[in-house]
mmCIF file of C-alpha atoms in Angstrom:
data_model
loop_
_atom_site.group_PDB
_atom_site.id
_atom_site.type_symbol
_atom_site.label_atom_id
_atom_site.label_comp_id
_atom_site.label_asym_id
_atom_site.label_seq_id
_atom_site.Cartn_x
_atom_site.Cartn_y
_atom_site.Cartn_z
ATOM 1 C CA UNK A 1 105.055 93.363 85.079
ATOM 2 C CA UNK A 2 104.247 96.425 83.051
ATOM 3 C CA UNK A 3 105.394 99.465 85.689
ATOM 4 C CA UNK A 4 103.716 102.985 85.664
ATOM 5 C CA UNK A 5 105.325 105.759 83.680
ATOM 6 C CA UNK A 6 105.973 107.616 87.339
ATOM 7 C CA UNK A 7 107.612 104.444 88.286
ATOM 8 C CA UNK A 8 111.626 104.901 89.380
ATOM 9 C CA UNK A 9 114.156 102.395 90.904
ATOM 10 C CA UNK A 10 117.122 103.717 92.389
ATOM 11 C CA UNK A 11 119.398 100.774 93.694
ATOM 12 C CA UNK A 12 121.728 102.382 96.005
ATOM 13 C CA UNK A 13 123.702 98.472 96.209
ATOM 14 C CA UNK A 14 123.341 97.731 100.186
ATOM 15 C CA UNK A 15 125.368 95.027 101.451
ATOM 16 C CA UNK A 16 122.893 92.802 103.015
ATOM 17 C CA UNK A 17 124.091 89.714 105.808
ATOM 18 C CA UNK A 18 123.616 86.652 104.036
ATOM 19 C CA UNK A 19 121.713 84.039 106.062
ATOM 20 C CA UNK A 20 124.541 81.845 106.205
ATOM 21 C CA UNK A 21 126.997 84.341 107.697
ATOM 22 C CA UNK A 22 123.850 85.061 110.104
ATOM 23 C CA UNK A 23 122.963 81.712 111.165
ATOM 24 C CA UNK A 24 127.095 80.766 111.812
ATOM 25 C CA UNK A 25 128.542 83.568 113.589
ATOM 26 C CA UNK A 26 124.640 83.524 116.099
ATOM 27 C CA UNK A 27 124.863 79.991 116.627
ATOM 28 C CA UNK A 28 128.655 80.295 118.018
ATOM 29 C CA UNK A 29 127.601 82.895 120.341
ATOM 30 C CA UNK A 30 127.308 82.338 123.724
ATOM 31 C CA UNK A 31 123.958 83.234 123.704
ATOM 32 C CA UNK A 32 122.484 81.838 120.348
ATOM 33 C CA UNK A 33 120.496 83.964 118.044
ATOM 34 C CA UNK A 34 119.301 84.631 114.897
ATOM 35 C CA UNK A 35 118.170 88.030 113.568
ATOM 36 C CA UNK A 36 114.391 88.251 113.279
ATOM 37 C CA UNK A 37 114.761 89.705 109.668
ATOM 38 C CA UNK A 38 115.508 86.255 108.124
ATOM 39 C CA UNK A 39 111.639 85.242 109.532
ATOM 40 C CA UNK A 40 110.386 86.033 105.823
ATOM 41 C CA UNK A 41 111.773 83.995 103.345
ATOM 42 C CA UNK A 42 108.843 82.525 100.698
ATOM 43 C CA UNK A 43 107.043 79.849 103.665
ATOM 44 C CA UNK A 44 108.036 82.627 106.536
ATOM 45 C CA UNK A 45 105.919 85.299 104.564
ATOM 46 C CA UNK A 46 103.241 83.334 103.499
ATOM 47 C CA UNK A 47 102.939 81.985 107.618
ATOM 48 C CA UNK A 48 103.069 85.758 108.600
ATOM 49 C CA UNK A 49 99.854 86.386 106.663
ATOM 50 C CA UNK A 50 98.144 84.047 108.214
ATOM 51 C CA UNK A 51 99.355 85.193 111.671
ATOM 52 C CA UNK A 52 97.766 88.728 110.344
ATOM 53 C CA UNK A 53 94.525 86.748 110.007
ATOM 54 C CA UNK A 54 94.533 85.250 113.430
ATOM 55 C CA UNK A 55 92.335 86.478 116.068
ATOM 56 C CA UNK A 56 94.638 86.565 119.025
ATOM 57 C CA UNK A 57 96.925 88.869 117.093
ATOM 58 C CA UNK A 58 95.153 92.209 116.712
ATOM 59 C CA UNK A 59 98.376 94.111 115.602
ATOM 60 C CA UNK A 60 97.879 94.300 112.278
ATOM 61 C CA UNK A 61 93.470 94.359 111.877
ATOM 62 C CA UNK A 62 93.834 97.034 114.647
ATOM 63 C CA UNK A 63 96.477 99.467 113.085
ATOM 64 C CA UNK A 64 94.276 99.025 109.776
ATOM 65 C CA UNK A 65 91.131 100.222 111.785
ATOM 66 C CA UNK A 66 92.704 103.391 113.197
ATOM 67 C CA UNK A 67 94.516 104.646 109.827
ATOM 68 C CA UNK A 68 91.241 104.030 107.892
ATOM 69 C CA UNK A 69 88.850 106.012 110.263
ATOM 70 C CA UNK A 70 91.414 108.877 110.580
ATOM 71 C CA UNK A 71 92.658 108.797 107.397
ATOM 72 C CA UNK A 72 90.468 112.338 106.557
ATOM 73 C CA UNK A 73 92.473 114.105 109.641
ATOM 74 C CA UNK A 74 95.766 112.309 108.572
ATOM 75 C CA UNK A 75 95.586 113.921 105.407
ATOM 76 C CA UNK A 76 94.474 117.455 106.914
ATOM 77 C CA UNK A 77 97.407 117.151 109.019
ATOM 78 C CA UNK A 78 99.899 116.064 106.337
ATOM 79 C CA UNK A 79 98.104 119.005 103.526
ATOM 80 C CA UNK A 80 98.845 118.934 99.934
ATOM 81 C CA UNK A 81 101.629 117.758 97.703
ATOM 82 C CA UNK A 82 104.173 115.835 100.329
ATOM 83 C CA UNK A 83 106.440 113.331 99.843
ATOM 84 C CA UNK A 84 105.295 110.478 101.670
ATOM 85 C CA UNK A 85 108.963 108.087 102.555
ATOM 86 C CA UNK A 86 107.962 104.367 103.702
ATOM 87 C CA UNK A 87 111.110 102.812 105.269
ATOM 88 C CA UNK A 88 110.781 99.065 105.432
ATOM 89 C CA UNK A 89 107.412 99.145 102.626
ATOM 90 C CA UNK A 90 106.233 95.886 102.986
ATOM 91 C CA UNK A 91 102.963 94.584 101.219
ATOM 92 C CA UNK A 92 101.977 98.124 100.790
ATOM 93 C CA UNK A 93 98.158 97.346 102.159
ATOM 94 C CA UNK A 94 98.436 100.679 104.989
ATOM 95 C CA UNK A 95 100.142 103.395 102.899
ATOM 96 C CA UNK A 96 97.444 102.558 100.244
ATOM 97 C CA UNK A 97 95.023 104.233 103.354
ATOM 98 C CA UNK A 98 96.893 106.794 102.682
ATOM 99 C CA UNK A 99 97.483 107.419 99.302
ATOM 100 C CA UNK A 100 93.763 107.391 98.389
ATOM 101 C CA UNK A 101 93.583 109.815 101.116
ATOM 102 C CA UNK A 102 96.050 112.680 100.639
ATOM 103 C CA UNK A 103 95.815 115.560 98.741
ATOM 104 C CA UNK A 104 98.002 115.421 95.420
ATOM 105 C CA UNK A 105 101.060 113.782 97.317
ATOM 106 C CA UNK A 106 104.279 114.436 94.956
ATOM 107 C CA UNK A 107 105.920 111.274 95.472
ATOM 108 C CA UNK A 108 105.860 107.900 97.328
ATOM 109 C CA UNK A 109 109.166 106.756 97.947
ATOM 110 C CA UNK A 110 109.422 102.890 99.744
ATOM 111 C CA UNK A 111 112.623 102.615 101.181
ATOM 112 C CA UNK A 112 113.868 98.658 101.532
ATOM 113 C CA UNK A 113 116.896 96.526 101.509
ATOM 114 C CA UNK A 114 115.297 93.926 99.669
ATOM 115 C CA UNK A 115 115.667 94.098 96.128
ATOM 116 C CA UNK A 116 113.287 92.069 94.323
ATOM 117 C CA UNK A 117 110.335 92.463 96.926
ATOM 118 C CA UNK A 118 110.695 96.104 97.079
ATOM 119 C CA UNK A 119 110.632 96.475 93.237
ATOM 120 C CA UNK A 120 107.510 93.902 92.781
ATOM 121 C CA UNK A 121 105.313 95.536 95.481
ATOM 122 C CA UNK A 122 106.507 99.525 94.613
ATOM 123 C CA UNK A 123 105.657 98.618 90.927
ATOM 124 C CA UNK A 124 102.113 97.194 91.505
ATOM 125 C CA UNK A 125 101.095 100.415 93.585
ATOM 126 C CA UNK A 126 102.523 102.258 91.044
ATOM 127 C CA UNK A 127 99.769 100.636 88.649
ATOM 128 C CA UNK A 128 97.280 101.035 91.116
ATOM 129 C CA UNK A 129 98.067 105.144 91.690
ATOM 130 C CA UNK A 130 98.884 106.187 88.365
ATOM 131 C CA UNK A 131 98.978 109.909 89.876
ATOM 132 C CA UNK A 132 101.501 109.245 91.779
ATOM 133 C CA UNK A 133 105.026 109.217 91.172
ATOM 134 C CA UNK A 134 106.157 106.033 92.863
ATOM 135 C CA UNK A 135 110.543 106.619 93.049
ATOM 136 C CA UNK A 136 111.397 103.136 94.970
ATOM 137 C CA UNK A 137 114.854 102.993 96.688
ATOM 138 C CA UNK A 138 116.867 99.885 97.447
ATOM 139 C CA UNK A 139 118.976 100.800 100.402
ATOM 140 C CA UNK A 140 119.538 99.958 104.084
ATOM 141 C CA UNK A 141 117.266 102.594 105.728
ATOM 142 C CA UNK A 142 118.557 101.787 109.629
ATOM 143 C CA UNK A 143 121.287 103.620 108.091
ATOM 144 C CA UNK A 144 122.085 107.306 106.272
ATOM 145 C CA UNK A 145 121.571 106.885 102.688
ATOM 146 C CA UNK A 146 120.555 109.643 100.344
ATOM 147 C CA UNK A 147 116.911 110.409 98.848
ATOM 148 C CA UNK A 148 117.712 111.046 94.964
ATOM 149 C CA UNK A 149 115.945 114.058 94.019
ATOM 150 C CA UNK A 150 112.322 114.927 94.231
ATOM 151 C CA UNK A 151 110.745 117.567 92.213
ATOM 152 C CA UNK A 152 107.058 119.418 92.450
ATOM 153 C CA UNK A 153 105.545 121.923 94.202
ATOM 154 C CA UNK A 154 105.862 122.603 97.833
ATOM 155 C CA UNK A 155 105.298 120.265 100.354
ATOM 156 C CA UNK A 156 106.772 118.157 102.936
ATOM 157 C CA UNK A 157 108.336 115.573 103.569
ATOM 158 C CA UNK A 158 106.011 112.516 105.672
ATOM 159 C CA UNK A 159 107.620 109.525 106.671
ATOM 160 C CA UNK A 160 105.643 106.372 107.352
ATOM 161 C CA UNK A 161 106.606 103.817 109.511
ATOM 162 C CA UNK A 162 103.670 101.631 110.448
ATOM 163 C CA UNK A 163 102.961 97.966 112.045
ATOM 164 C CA UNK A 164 105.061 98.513 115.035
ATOM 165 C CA UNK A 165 108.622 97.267 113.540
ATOM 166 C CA UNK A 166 110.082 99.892 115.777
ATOM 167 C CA UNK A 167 109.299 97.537 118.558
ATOM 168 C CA UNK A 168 112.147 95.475 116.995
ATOM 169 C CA UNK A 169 114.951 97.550 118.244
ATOM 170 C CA UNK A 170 116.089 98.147 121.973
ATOM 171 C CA UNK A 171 115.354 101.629 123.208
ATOM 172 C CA UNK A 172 118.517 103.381 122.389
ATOM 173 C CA UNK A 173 118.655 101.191 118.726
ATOM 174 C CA UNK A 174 114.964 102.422 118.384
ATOM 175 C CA UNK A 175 116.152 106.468 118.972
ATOM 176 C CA UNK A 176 119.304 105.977 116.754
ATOM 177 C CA UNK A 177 116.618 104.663 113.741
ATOM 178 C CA UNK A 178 114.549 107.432 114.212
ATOM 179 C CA UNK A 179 117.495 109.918 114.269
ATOM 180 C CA UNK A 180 118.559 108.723 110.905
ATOM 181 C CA UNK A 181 114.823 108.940 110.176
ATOM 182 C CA UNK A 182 114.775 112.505 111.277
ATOM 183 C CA UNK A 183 118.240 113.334 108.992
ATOM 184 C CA UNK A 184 116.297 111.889 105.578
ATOM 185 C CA UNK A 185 113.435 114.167 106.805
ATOM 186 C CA UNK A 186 114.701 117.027 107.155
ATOM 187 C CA UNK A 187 113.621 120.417 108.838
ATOM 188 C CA UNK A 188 109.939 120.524 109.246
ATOM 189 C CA UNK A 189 109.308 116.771 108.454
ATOM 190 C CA UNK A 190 106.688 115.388 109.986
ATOM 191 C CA UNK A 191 106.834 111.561 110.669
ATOM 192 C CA UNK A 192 103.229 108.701 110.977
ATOM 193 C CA UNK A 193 104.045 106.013 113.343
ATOM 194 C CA UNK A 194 102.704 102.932 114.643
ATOM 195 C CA UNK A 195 103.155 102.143 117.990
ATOM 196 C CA UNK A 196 101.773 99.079 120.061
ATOM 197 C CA UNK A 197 100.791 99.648 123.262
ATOM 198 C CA UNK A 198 101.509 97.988 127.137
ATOM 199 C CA UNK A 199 98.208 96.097 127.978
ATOM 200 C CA UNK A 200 97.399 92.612 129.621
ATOM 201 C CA UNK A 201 99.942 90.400 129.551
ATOM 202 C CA UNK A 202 97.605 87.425 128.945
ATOM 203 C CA UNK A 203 96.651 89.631 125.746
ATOM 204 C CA UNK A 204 100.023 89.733 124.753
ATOM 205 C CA UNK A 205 101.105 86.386 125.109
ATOM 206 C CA UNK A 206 98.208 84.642 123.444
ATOM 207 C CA UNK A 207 98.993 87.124 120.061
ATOM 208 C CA UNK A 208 102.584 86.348 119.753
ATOM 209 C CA UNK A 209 101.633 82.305 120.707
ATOM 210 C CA UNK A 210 98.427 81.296 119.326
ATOM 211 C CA UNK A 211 96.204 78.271 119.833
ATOM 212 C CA UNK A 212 96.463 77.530 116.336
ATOM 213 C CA UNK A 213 100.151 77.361 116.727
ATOM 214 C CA UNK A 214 101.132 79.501 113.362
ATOM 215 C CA UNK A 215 103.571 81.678 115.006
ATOM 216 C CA UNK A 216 105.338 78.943 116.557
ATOM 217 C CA UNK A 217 105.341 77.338 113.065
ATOM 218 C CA UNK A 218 106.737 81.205 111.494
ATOM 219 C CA UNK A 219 109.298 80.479 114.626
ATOM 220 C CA UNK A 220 110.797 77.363 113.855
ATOM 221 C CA UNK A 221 111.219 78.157 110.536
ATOM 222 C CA UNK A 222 114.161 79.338 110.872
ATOM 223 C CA UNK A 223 115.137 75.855 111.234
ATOM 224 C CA UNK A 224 113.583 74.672 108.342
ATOM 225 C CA UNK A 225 115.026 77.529 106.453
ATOM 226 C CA UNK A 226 118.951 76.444 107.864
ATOM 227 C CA UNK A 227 118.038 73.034 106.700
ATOM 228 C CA UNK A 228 117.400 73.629 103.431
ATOM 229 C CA UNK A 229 119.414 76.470 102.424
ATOM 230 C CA UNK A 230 122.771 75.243 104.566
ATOM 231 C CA UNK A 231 122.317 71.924 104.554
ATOM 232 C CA UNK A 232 121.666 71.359 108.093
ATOM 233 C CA UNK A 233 120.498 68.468 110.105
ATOM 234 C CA UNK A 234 118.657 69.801 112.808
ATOM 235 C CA UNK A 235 115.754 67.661 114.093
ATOM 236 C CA UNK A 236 112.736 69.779 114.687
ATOM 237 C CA UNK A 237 111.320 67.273 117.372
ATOM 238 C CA UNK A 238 114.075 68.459 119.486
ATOM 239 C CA UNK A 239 113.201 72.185 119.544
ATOM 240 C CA UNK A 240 110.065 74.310 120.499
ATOM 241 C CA UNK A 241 108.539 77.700 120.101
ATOM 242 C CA UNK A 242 109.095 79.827 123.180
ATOM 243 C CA UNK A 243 107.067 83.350 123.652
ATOM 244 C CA UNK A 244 106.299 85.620 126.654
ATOM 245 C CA UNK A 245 106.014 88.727 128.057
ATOM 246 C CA UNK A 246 108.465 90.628 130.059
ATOM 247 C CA UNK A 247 107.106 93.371 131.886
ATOM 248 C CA UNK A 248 109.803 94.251 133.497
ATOM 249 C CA UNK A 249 111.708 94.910 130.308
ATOM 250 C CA UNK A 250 108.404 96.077 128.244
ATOM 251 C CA UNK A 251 108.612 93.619 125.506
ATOM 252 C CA UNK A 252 107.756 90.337 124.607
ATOM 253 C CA UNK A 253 110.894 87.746 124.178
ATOM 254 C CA UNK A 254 110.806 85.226 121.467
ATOM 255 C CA UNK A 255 112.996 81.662 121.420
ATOM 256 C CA UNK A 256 113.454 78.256 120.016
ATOM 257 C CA UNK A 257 114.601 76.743 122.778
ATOM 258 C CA UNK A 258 115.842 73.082 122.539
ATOM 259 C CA UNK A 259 114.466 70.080 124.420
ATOM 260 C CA UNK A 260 117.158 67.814 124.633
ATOM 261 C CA UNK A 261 121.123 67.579 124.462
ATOM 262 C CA UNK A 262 122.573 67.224 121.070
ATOM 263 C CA UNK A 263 124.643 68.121 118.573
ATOM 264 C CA UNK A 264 124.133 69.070 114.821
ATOM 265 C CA UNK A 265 125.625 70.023 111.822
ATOM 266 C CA UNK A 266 124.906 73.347 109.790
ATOM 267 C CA UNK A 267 126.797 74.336 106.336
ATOM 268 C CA UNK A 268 130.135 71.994 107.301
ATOM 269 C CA UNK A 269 130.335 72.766 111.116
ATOM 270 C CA UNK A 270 128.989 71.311 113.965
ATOM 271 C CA UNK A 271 127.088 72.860 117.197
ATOM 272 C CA UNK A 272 126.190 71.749 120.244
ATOM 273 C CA UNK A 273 122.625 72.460 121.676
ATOM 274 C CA UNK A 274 122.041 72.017 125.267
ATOM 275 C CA UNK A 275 118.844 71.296 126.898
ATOM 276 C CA UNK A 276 116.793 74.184 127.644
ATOM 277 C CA UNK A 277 119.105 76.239 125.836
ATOM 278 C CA UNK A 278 117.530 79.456 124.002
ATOM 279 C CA UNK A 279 117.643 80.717 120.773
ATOM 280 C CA UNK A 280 117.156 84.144 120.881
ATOM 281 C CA UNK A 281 115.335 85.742 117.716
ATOM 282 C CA UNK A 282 112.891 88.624 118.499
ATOM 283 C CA UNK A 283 112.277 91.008 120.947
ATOM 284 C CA UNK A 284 109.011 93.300 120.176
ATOM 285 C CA UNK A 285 109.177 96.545 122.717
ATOM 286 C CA UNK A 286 105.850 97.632 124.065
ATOM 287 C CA UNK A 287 105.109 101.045 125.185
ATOM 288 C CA UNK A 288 102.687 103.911 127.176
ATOM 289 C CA UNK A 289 102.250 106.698 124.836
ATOM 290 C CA UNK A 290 104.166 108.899 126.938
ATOM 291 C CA UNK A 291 107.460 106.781 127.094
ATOM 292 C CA UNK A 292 107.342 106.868 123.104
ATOM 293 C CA UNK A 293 106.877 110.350 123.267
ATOM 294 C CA UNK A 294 110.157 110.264 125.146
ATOM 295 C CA UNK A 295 111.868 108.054 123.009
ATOM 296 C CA UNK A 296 111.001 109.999 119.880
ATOM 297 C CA UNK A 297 112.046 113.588 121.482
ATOM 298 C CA UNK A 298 115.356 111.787 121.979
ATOM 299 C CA UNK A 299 115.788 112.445 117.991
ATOM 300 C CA UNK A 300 113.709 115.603 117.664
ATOM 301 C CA UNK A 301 110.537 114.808 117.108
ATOM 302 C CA UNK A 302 107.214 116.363 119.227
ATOM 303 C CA UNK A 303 103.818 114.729 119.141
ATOM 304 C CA UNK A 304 100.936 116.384 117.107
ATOM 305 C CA UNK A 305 98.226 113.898 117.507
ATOM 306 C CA UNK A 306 97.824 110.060 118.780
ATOM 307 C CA UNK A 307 95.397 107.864 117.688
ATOM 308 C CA UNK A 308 94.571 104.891 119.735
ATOM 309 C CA UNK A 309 91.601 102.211 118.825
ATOM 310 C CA UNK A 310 88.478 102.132 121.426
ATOM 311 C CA UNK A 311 90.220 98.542 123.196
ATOM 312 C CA UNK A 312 93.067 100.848 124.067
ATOM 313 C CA UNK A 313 95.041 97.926 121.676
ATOM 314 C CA UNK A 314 97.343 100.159 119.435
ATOM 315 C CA UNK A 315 98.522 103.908 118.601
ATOM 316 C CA UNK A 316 99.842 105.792 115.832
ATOM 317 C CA UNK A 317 101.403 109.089 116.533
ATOM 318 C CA UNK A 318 101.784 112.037 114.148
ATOM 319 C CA UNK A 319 104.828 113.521 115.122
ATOM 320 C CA UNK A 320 107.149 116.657 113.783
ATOM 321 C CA UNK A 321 110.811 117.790 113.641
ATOM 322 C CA UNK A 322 111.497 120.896 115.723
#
């Protein structure tokens, strides 16, 4: 790929888990589980997009809605020549909303742990926005890292955190992230978030286990993915796709949970799964406006604005330091 002129890659060498190390030291656990960020290997990537597509989950269509009709105010809000900081930058679809909204931004720096992803997707939008200086940074953004410099004129600094990821973390996790967020922001940053909202539990359900039964195949492969990379021997007949609501905890609570008693081998050791046993490997917090309003004042942050869709689906909050 031919990369933009304004196109930078700082590599700042995080140590990532390895999947193997992940899948061993879970499964010994008392209460199995495997960290949802292993979901999106090649086939786990390529099943999320079609979960995007799917009509019971309204995450993704819905958060695209409200950043493209308030893009305009966004950008008011934001003003000229920021520095717009993406931790966790994805496909790059939503900050492209932005970017062809905002006035003269300085930079657009994605902030991701993995390599190879990060540098494909931050060089293609920097083909796609020659005007912008795209300075891509390979680093573990749930914790402190440094920003390498960024010149220009005035302006400050945005970040962007859409699609609800902080719904990954438990509460307290969720205000430690967004107290490191607040640190790489400095004084007088201002931060875009998005934010899915409590609603009908039957709504809830049916997006995170569809009719179709795509997110129960983006589920379970996690065991495909142990047996091919670990050489595992784990009978997918044996396991299913488990997904509900909790209200009383706020979130929904995603499994594999096996069917049967048995045993199996994974990388040169064996495990034991009992029947009905859980596999823990997402949790994806919910909340009212006003409790993330709470959450984010925990590191500093007050609300300027909160945009929710006309189905009262999703929000994104404009929030500043101070």
């Amino acid at each position: 790929m031919r990369y933009s002129n304004q196109f930078a890659f700082y590599d700042l060498a995080p140590g990532e888990e390895s999947f193997r190390d992940a899948v061993l030291h879970g499964l010994a656990r008392p209460r199995k589980a495997i960290p949802c960020k292993f979901f999106y290997d090649a086939r786990g990537s390529a099943l999320f997009e079609q979960i995007c597509a799917l009509p019971e989950y309204y995450l993704t269509r819905t958060e695209i809605a409200i950043l493209e009709r308030n893009a305009a105010e966004i950008a008011t809000l934001v003003g000229p020549h920021c520095r717009l900081i993406e931790f966790g930058s994805g496909a790059s679809r939503k900050v492209r909303i932005l970017l062809n909204a905002l006035d003269a931004p300085v930079a657009y720096v994605p902030v991701d742990i993995s390599r190879e992803h990060l540098r494909d997707a931050a060089g293609s939008l920097s083909e796609d926005f020659p005007a912008v200086p795209v300075i891509a940074v390979c680093a573990d953004y749930t914790r402190p890292f440094p920003l390498p410099p960024l010149a220009g004129p005035p302006g400050k600094r945005v970040g962007f955190f859409p699609g609800s990821t902080i719904g990954n973390f438990e509460p307290d996790a969720a205000a430690d992230f967004l107290a490191n967020y607040a640190r790489i922001l400095g004084s007088g940053g201002e931060m875009l978030i998005g934010v899915d909202l409590k609603k009908d539990p039957a709504v809830l359900d049916a997006a995170y286990d569809d009719r179709a039964g795509v997110t129960a195949a983006f589920n379970l492969n996690l065991l495909e993915r142990i047996n091919r990379e670990l050489d595992g021997d784990l009978d997918l007949d044996l396991f299913e796709h488990l997904a509900f609501y909790s209200e009383t905890e706020g979130r929904i609570e995603i499994y594999i949970r096996s069917l049967a008693d048995h045993p199996a081998r994974i990388a040169g050791r064996d495990f034991h799964f009992a029947a009905g046993e859980l596999i823990h490997t997402e949790y994806s917090y919910k909340y009212a406006v006003g409790e993330f309003r709470a959450l984010a004042a925990r590191a500093g942050f007050r609300p300027l604005k909160t945009w929710i869709d006309p189905d009262e689906l999703f929000s994104v909050h404009y929030f500043r330091l101070g």
